[in-house]
Coordinates of N, CA, C and O in Angstrom, one line a residue:
M1 N 0.9 -1.2 0.0 CA 0.0 0.0 0.0 C 0.9 1.2 0.0 O 1.8 1.3 0.8
S2 N 0.6 2.2 -0.9 CA 1.4 3.4 -1.0 C 1.2 4.3 0.2 O 0.2 4.3 0.8
L3 N 2.2 5.2 0.4 CA 2.1 6.2 1.5 C 0.9 7.1 1.2 O 0.2 7.5 2.2
Q4 N 0.7 7.5 -0.1 CA -0.4 8.3 -0.4 C -1.7 7.7 0.0 O -2.6 8.4 0.5
L5 N -1.9 6.4 -0.3 CA -3.1 5.7 0.0 C -3.3 5.6 1.5 O -4.5 5.8 2.0
I6 N -2.3 5.4 2.2 CA -2.4 5.3 3.7 C -2.8 6.7 4.2 O -3.7 6.8 5.1
L7 N -2.2 7.7 3.7 CA -2.5 9.1 4.2 C -4.0 9.4 3.8 O -4.7 10.0 4.6
A8 N -4.4 9.1 2.6 CA -5.7 9.4 2.1 C -6.8 8.7 3.0 O -7.8 9.3 3.4
T9 N -6.6 7.4 3.1 CA -7.6 6.6 3.9 C -7.6 7.0 5.4 O -8.7 7.0 6.0
T10 N -6.4 7.3 5.9 CA -6.4 7.8 7.3 C -7.1 9.1 7.5 O -7.9 9.2 8.4
T11 N -6.9 10.0 6.6 CA -7.6 11.3 6.8 C -9.1 11.2 6.6 O -9.8 11.8 7.3
I12 N -9.5 10.4 5.6 CA -10.9 10.2 5.4 C -11.6 9.5 6.6 O -12.7 9.8 7.0
S13 N -10.8 8.5 7.2 CA -11.4 7.8 8.3 C -11.4 8.7 9.5 O -12.3 8.7 10.4
L14 N -10.4 9.6 9.7 CA -10.5 10.7 10.7 C -11.7 11.6 10.5 O -12.4 12.0 11.5
A15 N -12.0 11.9 9.3 CA -13.2 12.7 9.0 C -14.4 12.0 9.5 O -15.3 12.6 10.1
L16 N -14.5 10.7 9.3 CA -15.7 9.9 9.8 C -15.7 10.0 11.3 O -16.8 10.2 11.8
V17 N -14.6 9.8 12.0 CA -14.6 9.9 13.4 C -15.1 11.3 13.9 O -16.0 11.4 14.7
F18 N -14.5 12.3 13.4 CA -14.8 13.7 13.9 C -16.2 14.1 13.5 O -17.0 14.6 14.4
Y19 N -16.6 13.8 12.3 CA -18.0 14.1 11.9 C -19.1 13.4 12.6 O -20.1 13.9 13.0
T20 N -18.8 12.1 12.8 CA -19.8 11.2 13.5 C -19.9 11.7 15.0 O -21.1 11.8 15.5
I21 N -18.8 12.0 15.6 CA -18.9 12.5 17.0 C -19.7 13.8 17.0 O -20.5 14.0 17.9
G22 N -19.4 14.7 16.1 CA -20.0 16.0 16.1 C -21.5 15.8 15.8 O -22.3 16.5 16.6
V23 N -21.9 15.0 14.9 CA -23.4 14.8 14.6 C -24.1 14.2 15.8 O -25.2 14.7 16.2
F24 N -23.6 13.2 16.3 CA -24.4 12.5 17.4 C -24.3 13.2 18.7 O -25.2 13.1 19.5
D25 N -23.2 13.9 19.0 CA -23.1 14.8 20.2 C -24.1 15.9 20.0 O -24.8 16.2 21.0
E26 N -24.2 16.5 18.9 CA -25.2 17.6 18.6 C -26.6 17.1 18.8 O -27.5 17.8 19.3
R27 N -26.8 15.9 18.4 CA -28.2 15.2 18.5 C -28.6 15.1 20.0 O -29.7 15.3 20.3
R28 N -27.6 14.8 20.8 CA -27.9 14.6 22.3 C -28.0 16.0 23.0 O -28.8 16.1 24.0
H29 N -27.2 16.9 22.7 CA -27.0 18.1 23.5 C -27.3 19.4 22.9 O -27.0 20.5 23.4
S30 N -27.9 19.4 21.7 CA -28.1 20.7 20.9 C -26.8 21.2 20.4 O -25.7 20.6 20.6
L31 N -26.8 22.2 19.6 CA -25.7 22.7 18.9 C -24.7 23.5 19.8 O -25.2 24.5 20.4
T32 N -23.5 23.2 19.9 CA -22.5 23.9 20.7 C -21.3 24.2 19.9 O -21.1 23.8 18.7
K33 N -20.4 25.0 20.4 CA -19.1 25.4 19.8 C -18.3 24.2 19.5 O -17.7 24.1 18.5
R34 N -18.3 23.2 20.4 CA -17.6 22.0 20.2 C -18.1 21.3 18.9 O -17.2 20.7 18.2
N35 N -19.4 21.2 18.7 CA -19.9 20.6 17.4 C -19.3 21.3 16.2 O -19.0 20.7 15.2
L36 N -19.3 22.6 16.3 CA -18.7 23.4 15.1 C -17.3 23.0 14.8 O -16.9 22.7 13.7
V37 N -16.5 22.8 15.9 CA -15.1 22.4 15.7 C -15.1 21.0 15.1 O -14.3 20.7 14.2
L38 N -15.9 20.1 15.6 CA -15.9 18.7 15.1 C -16.4 18.7 13.6 O -15.8 18.0 12.8
F39 N -17.4 19.5 13.3 CA -17.9 19.5 11.9 C -16.8 20.0 10.9 O -16.6 19.4 9.9
W40 N -16.2 21.1 11.3 CA -15.2 21.7 10.4 C -13.9 20.9 10.4 O -13.3 20.7 9.3
T41 N -13.6 20.2 11.5 CA -12.4 19.3 11.4 C -12.7 18.1 10.5 O -11.9 17.7 9.7
G42 N -13.9 17.5 10.6 CA -14.3 16.4 9.8 C -14.3 16.9 8.3 O -13.8 16.1 7.4
F43 N -14.7 18.1 8.0 CA -14.7 18.6 6.7 C -13.3 18.7 6.1 O -13.0 18.3 5.0
V44 N -12.4 19.3 6.9 CA -11.0 19.5 6.5 C -10.3 18.1 6.2 O -9.7 17.9 5.2
F45 N -10.5 17.2 7.1 CA -10.0 15.8 6.9 C -10.5 15.2 5.7 O -9.8 14.6 4.9
D46 N -11.8 15.3 5.5 CA -12.4 14.7 4.3 C -11.9 15.3 3.0 O -11.6 14.6 2.0
A47 N -11.9 16.6 3.0 CA -11.4 17.4 1.8 C -10.0 17.0 1.5 O -9.6 16.8 0.3
T48 N -9.2 16.9 2.5 CA -7.8 16.5 2.4 C -7.6 15.1 1.8 O -6.9 14.9 0.8
G49 N -8.3 14.2 2.4 CA -8.2 12.8 1.9 C -8.8 12.6 0.5 O -8.2 11.9 -0.3
T50 N -9.8 13.3 0.2 CA -10.4 13.3 -1.1 C -9.5 13.9 -2.2 O -9.4 13.4 -3.3
T51 N -8.9 15.0 -1.8 CA -7.9 15.6 -2.7 C -6.7 14.7 -3.0 O -6.3 14.5 -4.2
I52 N -6.2 14.0 -2.0 CA -5.1 13.1 -2.2 C -5.6 11.9 -3.1 O -4.9 11.5 -4.0
M53 N -6.8 11.4 -2.8 CA -7.3 10.3 -3.7 C -7.5 10.7 -5.1 O -7.3 10.0 -6.1
T54 N -8.0 11.9 -5.3 CA -8.2 12.5 -6.6 C -6.9 12.6 -7.4 O -6.8 12.2 -8.6
L55 N -5.9 13.1 -6.7 CA -4.6 13.2 -7.3 C -4.0 11.8 -7.7 O -3.4 11.7 -8.8
M56 N -4.2 10.9 -6.8 CA -3.8 9.5 -7.1 C -4.5 8.9 -8.3 O -3.8 8.3 -9.2
A57 N -5.8 9.1 -8.4 CA -6.6 8.6 -9.5 C -6.1 9.3 -10.9 O -6.0 8.6 -11.9
Q58 N -5.9 10.6 -10.8 CA -5.5 11.3 -12.0 C -4.1 10.9 -12.5 O -3.8 10.7 -13.6
S59 N -3.2 10.7 -11.5 CA -1.8 10.2 -11.9 C -1.8 8.8 -12.4 O -0.9 8.4 -13.2
G60 N -2.8 8.0 -12.0 CA -2.9 6.6 -12.5 C -3.7 6.5 -13.7 O -4.0 5.4 -14.2
G61 N -4.1 7.7 -14.3 CA -4.9 7.6 -15.5 C -6.4 7.2 -15.3 O -7.1 6.9 -16.2
N62 N -6.9 7.3 -14.1 CA -8.2 6.9 -13.8 C -9.0 8.1 -13.3 O -9.4 8.2 -12.1
A63 N -9.3 9.1 -14.1 CA -10.0 10.3 -13.7 C -11.5 10.3 -14.1 O -12.1 11.3 -14.1
A64 N -12.0 9.1 -14.3 CA -13.4 9.0 -14.7 C -14.3 9.3 -13.5 O -13.9 9.0 -12.3
L65 N -15.4 9.9 -13.8 CA -16.3 10.3 -12.7 C -17.3 9.2 -12.5 O -18.4 9.2 -13.0
G66 N -17.0 8.3 -11.7 CA -17.8 7.2 -11.3 C -18.8 7.5 -10.2 O -18.7 8.7 -9.7
M67 N -19.5 6.6 -9.7 CA -20.5 6.8 -8.6 C -19.8 7.3 -7.4 O -20.2 8.2 -6.7
H68 N -18.6 6.7 -7.1 CA -17.9 7.0 -5.9 C -17.4 8.5 -6.0 O -17.5 9.3 -5.0
A69 N -16.8 8.9 -7.1 CA -16.3 10.2 -7.2 C -17.4 11.3 -7.2 O -17.3 12.3 -6.5
V70 N -18.5 11.0 -7.9 CA -19.6 12.0 -7.9 C -20.3 12.1 -6.5 O -20.5 13.2 -6.0
S71 N -20.5 11.0 -5.9 CA -21.2 11.0 -4.5 C -20.2 11.6 -3.5 O -20.6 12.3 -2.6
G72 N -18.9 11.4 -3.7 CA -17.9 12.0 -2.8 C -17.8 13.5 -2.9 O -17.8 14.2 -1.9
V73 N -17.9 14.0 -4.1 CA -17.9 15.5 -4.3 C -19.2 16.1 -3.7 O -19.1 17.1 -3.0
L74 N -20.3 15.4 -3.9 CA -21.6 15.9 -3.4 C -21.5 15.9 -1.8 O -22.0 16.8 -1.2
A75 N -20.9 14.9 -1.3 CA -20.8 14.8 0.2 C -20.0 15.9 0.7 O -20.3 16.5 1.8
I76 N -18.9 16.2 0.1 CA -18.0 17.3 0.5 C -18.8 18.7 0.5 O -18.8 19.5 1.4
V77 N -19.5 18.9 -0.6 CA -20.3 20.1 -0.7 C -21.4 20.1 0.4 O -21.6 21.2 1.0
L78 N -22.1 19.0 0.7 CA -23.0 19.0 1.7 C -22.4 19.2 3.1 O -22.9 19.9 4.0
M79 N -21.2 18.6 3.3 CA -20.5 18.9 4.6 C -20.2 20.3 4.8 O -20.3 20.9 5.9
A80 N -19.7 21.0 3.7 CA -19.4 22.4 3.8 C -20.6 23.2 4.1 O -20.6 24.1 4.9
A81 N -21.7 22.9 3.4 CA -23.0 23.6 3.6 C -23.5 23.4 5.1 O -24.0 24.3 5.7
H82 N -23.3 22.1 5.5 CA -23.8 21.8 6.9 C -23.0 22.5 7.9 O -23.5 23.1 8.9
A83 N -21.6 22.5 7.8 CA -20.8 23.2 8.7 C -21.0 24.7 8.7 O -21.1 25.4 9.8
T84 N -21.3 25.3 7.5 CA -21.6 26.7 7.4 C -22.9 27.0 8.1 O -23.0 28.0 8.8
W85 N -23.9 26.2 7.8 CA -25.2 26.4 8.4 C -25.2 26.3 9.9 O -25.8 27.0 10.7
A86 N -24.4 25.3 10.4 CA -24.2 25.1 11.8 C -23.6 26.3 12.4 O -24.0 26.8 13.5
T87 N -22.6 26.9 11.8 CA -22.0 28.1 12.3 C -22.9 29.3 12.4 O -23.0 29.9 13.5
F88 N -23.7 29.5 11.3 CA -24.7 30.6 11.4 C -25.8 30.3 12.4 O -26.2 31.2 13.1
T89 N -26.2 29.1 12.5 CA -27.3 28.7 13.5 C -26.8 28.9 14.9 O -27.5 29.5 15.7
Y90 N -25.5 28.5 15.1 CA -24.9 28.7 16.5 C -24.8 30.2 16.8 O -25.1 30.6 17.9
L91 N -24.3 31.0 15.9 CA -24.1 32.4 16.1 C -25.3 33.2 16.2 O -25.4 34.2 17.0
R92 N -26.3 32.9 15.4 CA -27.5 33.8 15.2 C -28.8 33.1 15.4 O -29.9 33.8 15.5
G93 N -28.8 31.8 15.5 CA -30.1 31.1 15.6 C -30.7 31.1 17.0 O -30.1 31.3 18.0
S94 N -32.0 30.9 17.0 CA -32.8 30.7 18.2 C -32.5 29.4 18.8 O -31.9 28.5 18.2
E95 N -32.9 29.2 20.1 CA -32.7 27.9 20.7 C -33.5 26.8 20.0 O -33.0 25.7 19.9
R96 N -34.6 27.2 19.5 CA -35.4 26.2 18.8 C -34.7 25.8 17.5 O -34.7 24.6 17.1
A97 N -34.1 26.8 16.8 CA -33.4 26.4 15.5 C -32.2 25.5 15.9 O -31.9 24.6 15.1
K98 N -31.5 25.8 17.0 CA -30.4 24.9 17.4 C -30.8 23.5 17.7 O -30.2 22.6 17.4
Q99 N -32.0 23.4 18.4 CA -32.5 22.1 18.7 C -32.9 21.3 17.5 O -32.8 20.1 17.5
R100 N -33.4 22.0 16.5 CA -34.0 21.3 15.3 C -32.9 21.1 14.2 O -33.1 20.3 13.3
F101 N -31.7 21.6 14.4 CA -30.7 21.5 13.5 C -30.3 20.1 13.2 O -29.8 19.7 12.1
H102 N -30.4 19.2 14.2 CA -29.9 17.8 14.2 C -30.6 17.0 13.0 O -29.9 16.1 12.6
T103 N -31.7 17.4 12.6 CA -32.4 16.6 11.5 C -31.5 16.7 10.2 O -31.2 15.7 9.6
F104 N -31.1 18.0 9.9 CA -30.2 18.2 8.8 C -28.9 17.5 9.0 O -28.3 16.9 8.0
S105 N -28.4 17.5 10.2 CA -27.1 16.8 10.5 C -27.1 15.4 10.1 O -26.2 14.8 9.5
I106 N -28.2 14.7 10.5 CA -28.3 13.3 10.3 C -28.4 13.0 8.8 O -27.8 12.0 8.3
V107 N -29.2 13.8 8.1 CA -29.3 13.6 6.6 C -28.0 13.7 5.9 O -27.6 12.9 5.1
V108 N -27.2 14.7 6.3 CA -25.9 14.9 5.7 C -25.0 13.8 6.0 O -24.2 13.3 5.2
W109 N -25.0 13.4 7.3 CA -24.1 12.3 7.8 C -24.4 11.0 7.0 O -23.5 10.3 6.6
L110 N -25.7 10.7 6.9 CA -26.1 9.5 6.1 C -25.7 9.6 4.7 O -25.2 8.6 4.1
F111 N -25.8 10.7 4.1 CA -25.4 10.9 2.7 C -23.9 10.7 2.6 O -23.3 10.1 1.7
W112 N -23.1 11.3 3.5 CA -21.7 11.2 3.6 C -21.2 9.8 3.7 O -20.2 9.3 3.2
L113 N -22.0 9.0 4.5 CA -21.6 7.6 4.8 C -21.6 6.8 3.5 O -20.9 5.8 3.4
M114 N -22.5 7.2 2.5 CA -22.6 6.4 1.3 C -21.2 6.4 0.5 O -20.7 5.3 0.2
P115 N -20.6 7.5 0.1 CA -19.3 7.4 -0.6 C -18.2 6.8 0.3 O -17.3 6.2 -0.2
Y116 N -18.3 7.0 1.6 CA -17.3 6.4 2.5 C -17.3 4.9 2.4 O -16.3 4.2 2.1
T117 N -18.5 4.3 2.5 CA -18.7 2.8 2.4 C -18.4 2.3 1.0 O -17.9 1.3 0.8
L118 N -18.9 3.1 0.0 CA -18.6 2.8 -1.4 C -17.1 2.7 -1.6 O -16.7 1.7 -2.3
G119 N -16.4 3.6 -1.1 CA -14.9 3.6 -1.3 C -14.3 2.4 -0.6 O -13.4 1.7 -1.2
I120 N -14.8 2.0 0.5 CA -14.3 0.8 1.2 C -14.6 -0.4 0.4 O -13.7 -1.3 0.2
L121 N -15.8 -0.5 0.0 CA -16.2 -1.7 -0.7 C -15.5 -1.9 -2.1 O -15.2 -3.0 -2.5
Q122 N -15.2 -0.8 -2.7 CA -14.5 -0.8 -4.0 C -13.0 -1.0 -3.8 O -12.3 -1.6 -4.6
G123 N -12.5 -0.6 -2.6 CA -11.1 -0.6 -2.4 C -10.5 -1.9 -1.8 O -9.3 -2.1 -1.8
V124 N -11.4 -2.8 -1.3 CA -10.9 -4.1 -0.8 C -10.8 -5.1 -1.9 O -11.8 -5.5 -2.5
P125 N -9.5 -5.4 -2.3 CA -9.3 -6.3 -3.4 C -10.0 -7.6 -3.3 O -10.4 -8.2 -4.3
A126 N -10.1 -8.2 -2.1 CA -10.7 -9.5 -1.9 C -12.2 -9.5 -2.3 O -12.7 -10.6 -2.6
L127 N -12.8 -8.4 -2.3 CA -14.3 -8.4 -2.5 C -14.6 -8.4 -4.0 O -15.6 -8.9 -4.5
H128 N -13.7 -7.8 -4.8 CA -13.9 -7.7 -6.3 C -15.3 -7.2 -6.7 O -16.0 -7.7 -7.5
L129 N -15.7 -6.1 -6.0 CA -17.0 -5.5 -6.3 C -16.9 -4.5 -7.4 O -16.1 -3.6 -7.4
A130 N -17.8 -4.6 -8.4 CA -18.0 -3.6 -9.4 C -18.7 -2.4 -8.8 O -19.2 -2.4 -7.7
N131 N -18.7 -1.3 -9.6 CA -19.3 0.0 -9.2 C -20.7 -0.2 -8.7 O -21.1 0.2 -7.6
L132 N -21.5 -0.9 -9.4 CA -22.9 -1.1 -9.1 C -23.1 -2.0 -7.8 O -23.9 -1.6 -6.9
Q133 N -22.3 -3.0 -7.7 CA -22.4 -3.9 -6.5 C -22.0 -3.1 -5.3 O -22.6 -3.2 -4.2
A134 N -20.9 -2.4 -5.4 CA -20.5 -1.6 -4.2 C -21.5 -0.5 -3.9 O -21.7 -0.2 -2.7
G135 N -22.1 0.1 -4.9 CA -23.1 1.1 -4.7 C -24.3 0.5 -4.0 O -24.9 1.1 -3.0
I136 N -24.8 -0.7 -4.3 CA -25.9 -1.3 -3.7 C -25.5 -1.7 -2.2 O -26.2 -1.5 -1.3
G137 N -24.2 -2.1 -2.0 CA -23.7 -2.4 -0.7 C -23.7 -1.2 0.2 O -24.1 -1.2 1.4
S138 N -23.3 0.0 -0.4 CA -23.2 1.2 0.4 C -24.6 1.7 0.7 O -24.9 2.2 1.8
L139 N -25.6 1.5 -0.2 CA -27.0 1.9 0.1 C -27.5 1.0 1.2 O -28.3 1.5 2.1
A140 N -27.2 -0.3 1.2 CA -27.6 -1.2 2.3 C -27.1 -0.7 3.6 O -27.8 -0.7 4.6
V141 N -25.8 -0.4 3.7 CA -25.2 0.1 5.0 C -25.9 1.4 5.4 O -26.3 1.5 6.6
V142 N -26.1 2.3 4.5 CA -26.8 3.6 4.9 C -28.2 3.3 5.3 O -28.7 3.9 6.3
S143 N -28.9 2.4 4.7 CA -30.3 2.1 5.1 C -30.3 1.5 6.5 O -31.2 1.8 7.2
V144 N -29.4 0.6 6.8 CA -29.4 0.0 8.1 C -29.1 1.1 9.2 O -29.7 1.2 10.2
A145 N -28.1 2.0 8.9 CA -27.8 3.1 9.8 C -29.0 4.0 10.0 O -29.4 4.4 11.1
A146 N -29.8 4.3 8.9 CA -31.0 5.1 9.0 C -32.0 4.5 9.8 O -32.7 5.1 10.6
A147 N -32.2 3.2 9.6 CA -33.2 2.4 10.4 C -32.8 2.4 11.9 O -33.7 2.6 12.8
V148 N -31.6 2.2 12.2 CA -31.1 2.3 13.6 C -31.4 3.6 14.2 O -31.9 3.8 15.4
I149 N -31.1 4.7 13.5 CA -31.3 6.0 14.0 C -32.8 6.3 14.2 O -33.2 6.9 15.2
A150 N -33.6 5.9 13.2 CA -35.1 6.1 13.3 C -35.6 5.4 14.5 O -36.4 5.9 15.3
V151 N -35.2 4.1 14.8 CA -35.7 3.4 15.9 C -35.3 4.1 17.2 O -36.1 4.2 18.2
S152 N -34.0 4.5 17.2 CA -33.5 5.2 18.4 C -34.3 6.5 18.7 O -34.6 6.8 19.8
T153 N -34.6 7.2 17.6 CA -35.3 8.5 17.8 C -36.7 8.2 18.3 O -37.2 8.9 19.2
L154 N -37.4 7.2 17.7 CA -38.7 6.9 18.2 C -38.7 6.4 19.7 O -39.6 6.9 20.4
R155 N -37.8 5.6 20.1 CA -37.7 5.2 21.5 C -37.4 6.4 22.4 O -38.0 6.5 23.4
S156 N -36.5 7.3 21.9 CA -36.2 8.5 22.7 C -37.4 9.3 22.9 O -37.7 9.8 24.0
R157 N -38.2 9.5 21.8 CA -39.4 10.4 21.9 C -40.4 9.7 22.8 O -41.1 10.4 23.6
K158 N -40.6 8.4 22.7 CA -41.6 7.7 23.5 C -41.2 7.8 25.0 O -42.0 8.1 25.8
H159 N -39.9 7.6 25.3 CA -39.4 7.7 26.6 C -39.6 9.1 27.2 O -40.0 9.3 28.3
H160 N -39.3 10.1 26.4 CA -39.5 11.5 26.8 C -41.0 11.8 27.0 O -41.3 12.4 28.0
H161 N -41.8 11.3 26.1 CA -43.3 11.5 26.2 C -43.8 10.8 27.5 O -44.6 11.4 28.2
D162 N -43.4 9.6 27.8 CA -43.8 8.8 29.0 C -43.4 9.6 30.3 O -44.2 9.5 31.2
H163 N -42.3 10.2 30.3 CA -41.9 10.9 31.5 C -42.6 12.2 31.7 O -42.6 12.8 32.8
R164 N -43.2 12.8 30.6 CA -43.9 14.0 30.7 C -45.3 13.9 31.3 O -45.9 14.8 31.8
R165 N -45.8 12.6 31.3 CA -47.2 12.4 31.8 C -47.3 12.5 33.3 O -46.6 12.4 34.1

């Protein structure tokens, strides 16, 4: 494995760690300055890793815009929009806006998870997955994550509702 690939996969995996902590911490505690730091740190790591991987693909003559590349670029754009909106909401938003911000956070995180898992599925040589197979696999992972979040949210709301009685 090349040093560039190690650096790229490490930075993108760090993006997953920082972004995930930021999204789920914000879900539990509303929007804080700590979340902003985590969102922006995740974005910087993802943009760095994606840039390295793009340069590797171009130098290897593989600059085609496949499903992974297109969804990855869209994910970075969404991460930037998310971090920017989080910053404005934190600085100028009402408490209600800060509390409701987490819905957008989860949607962006789930979308970001798609190219992340797609890259893993395509990058593991033992799997030999084509673009479509890896895409279906990444959609399955994201669907399971969305279902777990939905069940958790419903349980949390029911628990909160039961305690209000």
